[in-house]
Coordinates of C-alpha atoms in Angstrom, one line a residue:
X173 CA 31.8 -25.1 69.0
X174 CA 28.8 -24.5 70.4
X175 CA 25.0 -24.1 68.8
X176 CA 25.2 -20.0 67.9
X177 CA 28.9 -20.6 66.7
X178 CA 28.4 -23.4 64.2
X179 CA 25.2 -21.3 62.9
X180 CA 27.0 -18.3 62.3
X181 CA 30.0 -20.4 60.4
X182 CA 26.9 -22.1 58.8
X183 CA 25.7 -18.7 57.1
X184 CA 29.2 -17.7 56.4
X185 CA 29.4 -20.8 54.0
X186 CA 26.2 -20.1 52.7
X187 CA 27.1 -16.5 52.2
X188 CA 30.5 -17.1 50.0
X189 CA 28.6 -20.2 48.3
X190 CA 26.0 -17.6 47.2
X191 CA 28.6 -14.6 46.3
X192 CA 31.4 -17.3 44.7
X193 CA 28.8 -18.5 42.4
X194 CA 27.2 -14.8 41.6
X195 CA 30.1 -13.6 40.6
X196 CA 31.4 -16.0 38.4
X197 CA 28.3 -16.5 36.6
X198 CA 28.5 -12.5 35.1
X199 CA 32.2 -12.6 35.0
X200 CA 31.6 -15.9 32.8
X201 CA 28.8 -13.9 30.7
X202 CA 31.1 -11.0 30.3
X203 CA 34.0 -13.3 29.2
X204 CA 31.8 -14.5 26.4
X205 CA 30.7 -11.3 25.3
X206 CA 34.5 -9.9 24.5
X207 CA 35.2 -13.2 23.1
X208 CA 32.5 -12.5 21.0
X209 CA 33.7 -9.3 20.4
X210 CA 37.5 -10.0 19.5
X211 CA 35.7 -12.5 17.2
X212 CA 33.9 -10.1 15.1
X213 CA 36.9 -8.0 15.1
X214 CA 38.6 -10.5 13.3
X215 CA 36.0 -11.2 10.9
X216 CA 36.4 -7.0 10.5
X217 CA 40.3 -7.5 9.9
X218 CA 39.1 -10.5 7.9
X219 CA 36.4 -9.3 5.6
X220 CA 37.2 -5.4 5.1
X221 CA 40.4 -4.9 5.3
X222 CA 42.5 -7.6 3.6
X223 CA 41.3 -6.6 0.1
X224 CA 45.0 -6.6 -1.5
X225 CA 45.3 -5.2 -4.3
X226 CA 41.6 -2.8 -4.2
X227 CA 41.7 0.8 -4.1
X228 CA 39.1 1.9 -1.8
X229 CA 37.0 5.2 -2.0
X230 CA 37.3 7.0 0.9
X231 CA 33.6 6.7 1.7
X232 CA 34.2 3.0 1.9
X233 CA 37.5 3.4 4.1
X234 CA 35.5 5.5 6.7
X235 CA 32.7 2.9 6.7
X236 CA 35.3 0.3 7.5
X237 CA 37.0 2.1 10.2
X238 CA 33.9 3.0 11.9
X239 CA 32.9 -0.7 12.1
X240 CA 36.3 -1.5 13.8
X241 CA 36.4 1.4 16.0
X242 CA 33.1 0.5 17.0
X243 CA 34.0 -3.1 17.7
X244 CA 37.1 -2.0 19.7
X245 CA 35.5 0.7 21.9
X246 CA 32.6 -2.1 22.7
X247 CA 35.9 -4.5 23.3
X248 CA 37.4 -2.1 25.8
X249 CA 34.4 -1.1 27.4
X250 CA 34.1 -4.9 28.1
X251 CA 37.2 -5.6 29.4
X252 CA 36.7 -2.7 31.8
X253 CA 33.9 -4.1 33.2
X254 CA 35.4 -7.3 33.6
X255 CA 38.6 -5.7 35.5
X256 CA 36.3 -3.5 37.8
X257 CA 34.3 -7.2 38.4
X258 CA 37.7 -8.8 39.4
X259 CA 38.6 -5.7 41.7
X260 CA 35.3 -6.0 43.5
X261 CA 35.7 -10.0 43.8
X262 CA 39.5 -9.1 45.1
X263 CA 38.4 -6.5 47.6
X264 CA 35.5 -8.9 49.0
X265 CA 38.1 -11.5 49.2
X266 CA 40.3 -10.0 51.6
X267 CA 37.9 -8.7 53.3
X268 CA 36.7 -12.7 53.8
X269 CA 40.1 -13.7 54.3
X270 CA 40.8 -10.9 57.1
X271 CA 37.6 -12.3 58.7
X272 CA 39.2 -15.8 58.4
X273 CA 42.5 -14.9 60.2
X274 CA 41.0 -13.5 63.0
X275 CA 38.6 -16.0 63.5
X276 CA 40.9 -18.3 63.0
X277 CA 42.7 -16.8 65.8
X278 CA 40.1 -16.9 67.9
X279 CA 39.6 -20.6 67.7
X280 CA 43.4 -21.5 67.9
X281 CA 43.8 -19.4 71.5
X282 CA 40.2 -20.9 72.5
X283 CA 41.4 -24.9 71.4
X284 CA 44.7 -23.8 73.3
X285 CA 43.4 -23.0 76.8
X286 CA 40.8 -26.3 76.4
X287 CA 43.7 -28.5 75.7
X288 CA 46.0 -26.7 78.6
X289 CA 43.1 -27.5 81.1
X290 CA 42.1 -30.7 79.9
X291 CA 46.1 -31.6 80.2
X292 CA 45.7 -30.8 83.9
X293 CA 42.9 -32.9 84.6
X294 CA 44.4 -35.1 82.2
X295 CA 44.6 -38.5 84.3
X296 CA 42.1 -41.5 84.8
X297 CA 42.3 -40.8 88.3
X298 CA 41.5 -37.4 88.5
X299 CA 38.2 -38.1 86.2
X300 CA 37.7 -40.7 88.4
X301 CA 37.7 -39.4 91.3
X302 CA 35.7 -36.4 89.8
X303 CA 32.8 -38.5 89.2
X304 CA 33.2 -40.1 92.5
X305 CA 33.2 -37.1 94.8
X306 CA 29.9 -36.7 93.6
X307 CA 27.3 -36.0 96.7
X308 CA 24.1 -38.1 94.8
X309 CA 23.9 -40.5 91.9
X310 CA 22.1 -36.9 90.0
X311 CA 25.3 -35.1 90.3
X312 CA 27.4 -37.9 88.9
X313 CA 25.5 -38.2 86.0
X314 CA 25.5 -34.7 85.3
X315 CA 29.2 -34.8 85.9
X316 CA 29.4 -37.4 83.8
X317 CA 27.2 -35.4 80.7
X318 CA 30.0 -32.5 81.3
X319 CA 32.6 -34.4 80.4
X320 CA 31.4 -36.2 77.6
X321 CA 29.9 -32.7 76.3
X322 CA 33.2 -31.3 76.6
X323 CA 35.1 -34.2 74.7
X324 CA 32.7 -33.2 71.9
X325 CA 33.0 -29.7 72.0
X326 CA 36.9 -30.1 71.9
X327 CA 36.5 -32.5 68.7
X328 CA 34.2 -29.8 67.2
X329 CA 37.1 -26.6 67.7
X330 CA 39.6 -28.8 66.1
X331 CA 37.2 -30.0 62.9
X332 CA 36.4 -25.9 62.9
X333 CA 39.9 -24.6 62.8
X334 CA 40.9 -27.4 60.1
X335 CA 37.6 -26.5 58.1
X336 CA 38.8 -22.2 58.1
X337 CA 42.0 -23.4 57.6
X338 CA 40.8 -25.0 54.4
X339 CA 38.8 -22.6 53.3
X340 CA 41.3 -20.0 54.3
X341 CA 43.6 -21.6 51.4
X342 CA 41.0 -21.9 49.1
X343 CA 40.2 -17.7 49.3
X344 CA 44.2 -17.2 49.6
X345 CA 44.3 -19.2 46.0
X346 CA 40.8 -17.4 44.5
X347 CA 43.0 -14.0 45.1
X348 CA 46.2 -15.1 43.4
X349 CA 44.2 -16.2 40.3
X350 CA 42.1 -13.1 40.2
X351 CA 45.5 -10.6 40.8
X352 CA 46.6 -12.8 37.1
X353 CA 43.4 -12.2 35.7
X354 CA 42.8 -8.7 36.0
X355 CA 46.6 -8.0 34.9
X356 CA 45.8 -9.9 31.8
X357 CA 42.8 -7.9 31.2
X358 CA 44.7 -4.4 32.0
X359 CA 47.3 -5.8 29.3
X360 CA 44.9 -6.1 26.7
X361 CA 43.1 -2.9 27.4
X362 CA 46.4 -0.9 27.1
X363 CA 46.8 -3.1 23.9
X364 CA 43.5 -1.9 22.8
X365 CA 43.5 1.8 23.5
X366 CA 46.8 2.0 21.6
X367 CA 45.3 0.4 18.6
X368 CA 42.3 2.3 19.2
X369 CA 44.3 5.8 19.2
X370 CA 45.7 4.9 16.5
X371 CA 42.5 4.2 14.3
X372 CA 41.1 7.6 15.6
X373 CA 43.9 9.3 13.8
X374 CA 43.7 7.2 10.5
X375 CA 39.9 8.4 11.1
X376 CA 40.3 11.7 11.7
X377 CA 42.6 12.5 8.6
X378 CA 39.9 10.5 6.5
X379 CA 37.5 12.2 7.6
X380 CA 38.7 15.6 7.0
X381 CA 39.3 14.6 3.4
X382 CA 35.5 13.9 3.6
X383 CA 35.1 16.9 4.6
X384 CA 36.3 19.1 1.8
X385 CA 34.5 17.3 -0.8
X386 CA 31.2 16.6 1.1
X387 CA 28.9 17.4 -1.7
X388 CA 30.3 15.2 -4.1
X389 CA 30.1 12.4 -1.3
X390 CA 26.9 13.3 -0.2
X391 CA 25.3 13.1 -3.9
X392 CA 27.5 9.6 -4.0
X393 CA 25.5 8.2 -0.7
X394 CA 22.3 9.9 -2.4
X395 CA 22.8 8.3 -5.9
X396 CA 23.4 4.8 -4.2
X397 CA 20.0 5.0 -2.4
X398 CA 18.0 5.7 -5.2
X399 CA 19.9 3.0 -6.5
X400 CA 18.7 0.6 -3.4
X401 CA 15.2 2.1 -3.4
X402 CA 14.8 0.9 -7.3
X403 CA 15.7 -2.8 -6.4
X404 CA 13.5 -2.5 -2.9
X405 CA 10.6 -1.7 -5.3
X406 CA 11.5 -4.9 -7.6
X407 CA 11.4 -6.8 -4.6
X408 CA 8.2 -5.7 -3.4
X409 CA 6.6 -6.2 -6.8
X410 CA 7.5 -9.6 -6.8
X411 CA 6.3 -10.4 -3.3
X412 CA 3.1 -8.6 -4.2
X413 CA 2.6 -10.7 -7.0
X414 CA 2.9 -14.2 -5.2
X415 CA 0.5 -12.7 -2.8
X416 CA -2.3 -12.1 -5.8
X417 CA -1.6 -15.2 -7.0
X418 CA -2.5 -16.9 -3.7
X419 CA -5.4 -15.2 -3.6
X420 CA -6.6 -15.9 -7.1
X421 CA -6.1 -19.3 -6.8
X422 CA -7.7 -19.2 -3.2
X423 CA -11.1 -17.8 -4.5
X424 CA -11.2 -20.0 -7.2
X425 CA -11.7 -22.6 -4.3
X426 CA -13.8 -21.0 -1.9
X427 CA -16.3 -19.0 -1.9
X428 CA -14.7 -16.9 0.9
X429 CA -12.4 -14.1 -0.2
X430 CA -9.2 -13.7 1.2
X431 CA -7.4 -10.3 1.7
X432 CA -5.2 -8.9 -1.0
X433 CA -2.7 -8.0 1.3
X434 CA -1.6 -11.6 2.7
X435 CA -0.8 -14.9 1.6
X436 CA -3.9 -17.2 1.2
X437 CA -2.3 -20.1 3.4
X438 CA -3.2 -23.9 3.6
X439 CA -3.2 -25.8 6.7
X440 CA 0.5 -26.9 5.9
X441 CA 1.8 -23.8 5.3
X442 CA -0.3 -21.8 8.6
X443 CA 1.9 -24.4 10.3
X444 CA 5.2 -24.0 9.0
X445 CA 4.5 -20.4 8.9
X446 CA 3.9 -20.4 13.1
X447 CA 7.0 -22.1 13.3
X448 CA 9.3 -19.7 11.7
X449 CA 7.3 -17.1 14.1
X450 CA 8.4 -19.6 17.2
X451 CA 12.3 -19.6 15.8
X452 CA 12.3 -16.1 16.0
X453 CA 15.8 -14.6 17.2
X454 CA 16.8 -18.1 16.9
X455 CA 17.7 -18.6 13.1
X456 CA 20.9 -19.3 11.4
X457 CA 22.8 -16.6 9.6
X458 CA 22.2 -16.7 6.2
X459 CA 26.4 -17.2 5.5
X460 CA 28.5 -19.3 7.9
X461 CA 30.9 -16.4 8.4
X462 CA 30.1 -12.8 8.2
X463 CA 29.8 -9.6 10.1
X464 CA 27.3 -6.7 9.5
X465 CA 28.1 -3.8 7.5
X466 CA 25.0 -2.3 7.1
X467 CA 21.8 -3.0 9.5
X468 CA 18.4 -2.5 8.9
X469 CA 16.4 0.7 9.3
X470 CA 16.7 4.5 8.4
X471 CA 20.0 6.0 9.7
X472 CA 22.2 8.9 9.7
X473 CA 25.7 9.2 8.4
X474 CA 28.5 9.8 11.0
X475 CA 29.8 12.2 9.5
X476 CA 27.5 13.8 6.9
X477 CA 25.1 15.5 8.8
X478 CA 23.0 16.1 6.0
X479 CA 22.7 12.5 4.9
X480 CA 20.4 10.0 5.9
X481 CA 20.4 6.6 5.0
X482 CA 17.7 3.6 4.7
X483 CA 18.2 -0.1 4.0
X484 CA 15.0 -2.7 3.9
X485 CA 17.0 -5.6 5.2
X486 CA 20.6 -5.9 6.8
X487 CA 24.5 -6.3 4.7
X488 CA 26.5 -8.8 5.2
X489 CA 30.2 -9.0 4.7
X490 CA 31.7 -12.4 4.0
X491 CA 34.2 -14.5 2.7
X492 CA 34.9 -14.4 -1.4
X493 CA 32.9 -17.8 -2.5
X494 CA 30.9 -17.7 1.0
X495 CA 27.5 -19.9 -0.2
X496 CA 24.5 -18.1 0.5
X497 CA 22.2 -20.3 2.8
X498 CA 18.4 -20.9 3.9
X499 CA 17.7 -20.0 7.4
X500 CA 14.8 -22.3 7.6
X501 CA 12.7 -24.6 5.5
X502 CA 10.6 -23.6 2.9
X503 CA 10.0 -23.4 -0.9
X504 CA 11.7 -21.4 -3.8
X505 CA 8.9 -18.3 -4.4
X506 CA 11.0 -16.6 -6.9
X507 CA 14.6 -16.4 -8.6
X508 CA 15.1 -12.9 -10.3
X509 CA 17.2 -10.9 -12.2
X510 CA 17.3 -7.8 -10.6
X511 CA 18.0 -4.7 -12.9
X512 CA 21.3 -2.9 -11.8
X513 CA 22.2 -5.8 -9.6
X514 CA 22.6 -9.5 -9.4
X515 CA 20.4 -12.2 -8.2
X516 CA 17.9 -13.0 -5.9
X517 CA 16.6 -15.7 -4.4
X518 CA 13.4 -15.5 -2.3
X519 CA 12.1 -18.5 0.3
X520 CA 8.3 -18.3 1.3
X521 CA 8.2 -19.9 5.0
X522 CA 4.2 -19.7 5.0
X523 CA 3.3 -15.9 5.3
X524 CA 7.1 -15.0 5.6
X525 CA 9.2 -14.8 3.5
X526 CA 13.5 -14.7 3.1
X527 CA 15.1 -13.0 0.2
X528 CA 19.0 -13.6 -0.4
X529 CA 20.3 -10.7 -3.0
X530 CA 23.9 -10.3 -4.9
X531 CA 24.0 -14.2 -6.1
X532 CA 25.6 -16.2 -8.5
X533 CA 25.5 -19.7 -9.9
X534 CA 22.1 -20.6 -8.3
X535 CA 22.3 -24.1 -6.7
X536 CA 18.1 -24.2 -6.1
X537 CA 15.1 -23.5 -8.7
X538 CA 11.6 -21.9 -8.4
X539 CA 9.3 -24.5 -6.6
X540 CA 12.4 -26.7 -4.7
X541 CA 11.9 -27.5 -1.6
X542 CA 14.8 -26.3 0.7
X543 CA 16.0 -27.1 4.3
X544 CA 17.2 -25.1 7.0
X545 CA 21.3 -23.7 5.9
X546 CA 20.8 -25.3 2.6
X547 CA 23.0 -23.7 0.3
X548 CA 21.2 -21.8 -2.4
X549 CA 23.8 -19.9 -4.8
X550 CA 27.3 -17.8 -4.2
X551 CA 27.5 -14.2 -2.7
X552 CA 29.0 -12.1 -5.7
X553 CA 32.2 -10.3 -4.7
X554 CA 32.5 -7.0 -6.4
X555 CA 35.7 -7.1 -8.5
X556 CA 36.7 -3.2 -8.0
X557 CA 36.7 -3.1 -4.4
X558 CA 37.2 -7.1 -3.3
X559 CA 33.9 -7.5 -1.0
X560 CA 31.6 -9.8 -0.7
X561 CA 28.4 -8.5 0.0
X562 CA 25.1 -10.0 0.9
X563 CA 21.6 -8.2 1.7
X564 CA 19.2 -10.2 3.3
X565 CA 15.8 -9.1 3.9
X566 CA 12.8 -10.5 6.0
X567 CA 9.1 -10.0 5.1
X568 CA 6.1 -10.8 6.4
X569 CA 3.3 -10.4 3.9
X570 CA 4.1 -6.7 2.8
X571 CA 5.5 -5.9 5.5
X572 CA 9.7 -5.3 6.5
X573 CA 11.2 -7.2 9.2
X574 CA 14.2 -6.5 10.7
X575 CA 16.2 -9.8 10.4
X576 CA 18.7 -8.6 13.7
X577 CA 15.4 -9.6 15.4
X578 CA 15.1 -12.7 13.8
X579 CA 18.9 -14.0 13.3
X580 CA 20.6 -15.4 16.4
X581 CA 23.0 -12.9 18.2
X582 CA 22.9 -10.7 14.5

């Protein structure tokens, strides 16, 4: 093979190198995302909908559905992504693999004419005699380069062919695999859609019962918020009273004021207080199993158009007896009572601070020192309809958080 020949087989091996390992790497992302995806539709099947035994309003049963339908539109979308991914990888591979054959070719008829010829002037005596026809010492010795060039360049076409022929098996194997993944995935996706269509329809006929009694639902979703908002304002209450208690006992210490609105913090808790801020998007879930039924923010209901929603922290669904945990370490702030609900627990993490609503049988009292996933109390599950609902919250001073930013992958 000579120079311009082995560079250009060079940058083909480079080239696939670069592609083969591209491609893998986003269909390996995309892989983990729909695992992650069938996962939180079996936490879905899981938590909502094997509540035996609980007759559900039909608010609740649209709010359920709309979480699954969500998670399987998300899942087929996925999968979609992945099969076009494979297509493109199949198409570029036999593009590679056409390229192959006919260089391949190539090199076979070239290898065949150099071993023809070299069988004709095969003998001892004819290279002999080669050299010695030679007209000057010069001339031999350049006769004598030729030859020995040529013995190399007839070891290099055969190490060339056996090296495409290799990595003509290895793309011919690539293709196979890829053809079994992407009928897999096409499988699955028909699997899904069915399932999917029939949600939609179990949706659709919920929905229209909704429909014909929207003002009694609406004034339900309306109650239930002032219901929120009252406990929100408990919350708030309590956080601004640590924070004048700080402050108090700051002055009493200093003659520097601190502000009314944030925590007077020592040196240890400044510290602990930047590392929460440096976890950020990185903390535990504040259950070991659960999927998000409400998130955070103001939002409008799917299908009440004259509803509108807000929730100060996110709600979690989880298993009956799931143990309510700390996300980082910190101290107890507070253990309350709330009116019209059940109890909270609320972990200051320097100027932040966690609060873990709906428990029962507190494990942790005011002033304890917790770690990161301690357990902390029981998530209450609500005996009419079966769930087991947590609302977690995030604060910073006075301010909301919201804890998707702060909770890994939430």
């Amino acid at each position: 093979m000579n120079r311009q020949g082995i560079l250009g087989f060079l940058f083909f091996c480079v080239l696939t190198a670069w592609s083969a390992s591209a491609q893998p790497n986003k269909q390996a992302q995309l892989e983990e995302k729909r695992q992650s995806i069938l996962e939180e539709i079996k936490q879905i099947n899981s938590l909502l909908f094997k509540t035996q035994g609980k007759k559900k309003s039909i608010l609740t049963n649209v709010e359920d559905l709309n979480h699954r339908i969500a998670a399987r539109e998300n899942l087929i979308k996925v999968t979609n992504q992945q099969a076009n991914l494979l297509t493109r990888e199949i198409n570029e591979n036999r593009t590679k693999i056409s390229e192959l054959q006919n260089e391949l070719e190539v090199l076979k008829e070239d290898y065949a004419a150099m071993i023809n010829k070299s069988y004709k002037s095969k003998s001892q005596q004819s290279r002999v005699m080669f050299l010695l026809s030679s007209e000057n010492f010069l001339q031999a010795y350049k006769r004598l380069q030729y030859m020995k060039q040529y013995a190399k360049h007839r070891k290099e076409q055969g190490e060339s062919i056996k090296e495409k022929t290799i990595l003509l098996e290895i793309l011919n194997k690539d293709l196979t695999e890829q053809k079994q993944k992407k009928q897999v995935l096409i499988e699955e996706n028909r699997l899904a859609k069915e399932k999917l269509t029939s949600e939609k329809k179990d949706h659709q006929e919920l929905i229209a019962s909704l429909k014909k009694e929207e003002g009694t639902f609406s004034k339900q979703i309306r109650d239930k918020q002032k219901e929120a908002d009252a406990i929100d304002r408990q919350i708030e209450e309590i956080i601004r009273a640590a924070i004048a208690k700080s402050n108090k006992e700051s002055n009493t210490t200093t003659a520097v004021k601190t502000s009314s609105t944030t925590f007077a913090l020592t040196a240890e808790a400044k510290a602990l207080a930047a590392s929460f801020m440096n976890n950020k998007g990185k903390l535990p879930w504040p259950v070991e199993k659960g999927v998000v039924v409400k998130r955070y923010g103001k939002q409008q209901h799917p299908q009440l158009a004259n509803v509108t929603t807000f929730n100060s922290g996110v709600e979690i669904a989880t298993e009956a007896n799931a143990k309510a945990r700390a996300v980082f370490n910190g101290e107890v702030m507070e253990i309350q009572q709330l009116k019209g609900a059940n109890m909270a627990v609320y972990i200051q993490h320097g100027s932040y601070i966690t609060v873990y609503n709906n428990l029962i049988n507190i494990t942790v009292k005011k002033g304890d020192k917790v770690s990161t996933k301690q357990n902390i109390g029981t998530v209450y599950t609500n005996a009419a309809t079966g769930k087991t609902i947590l609302k977690f919250l995030i604060y910073q001073n006075r301010d909301r958080m919201n804890p998707a930013d702060w909770v890994f992958q939430m």
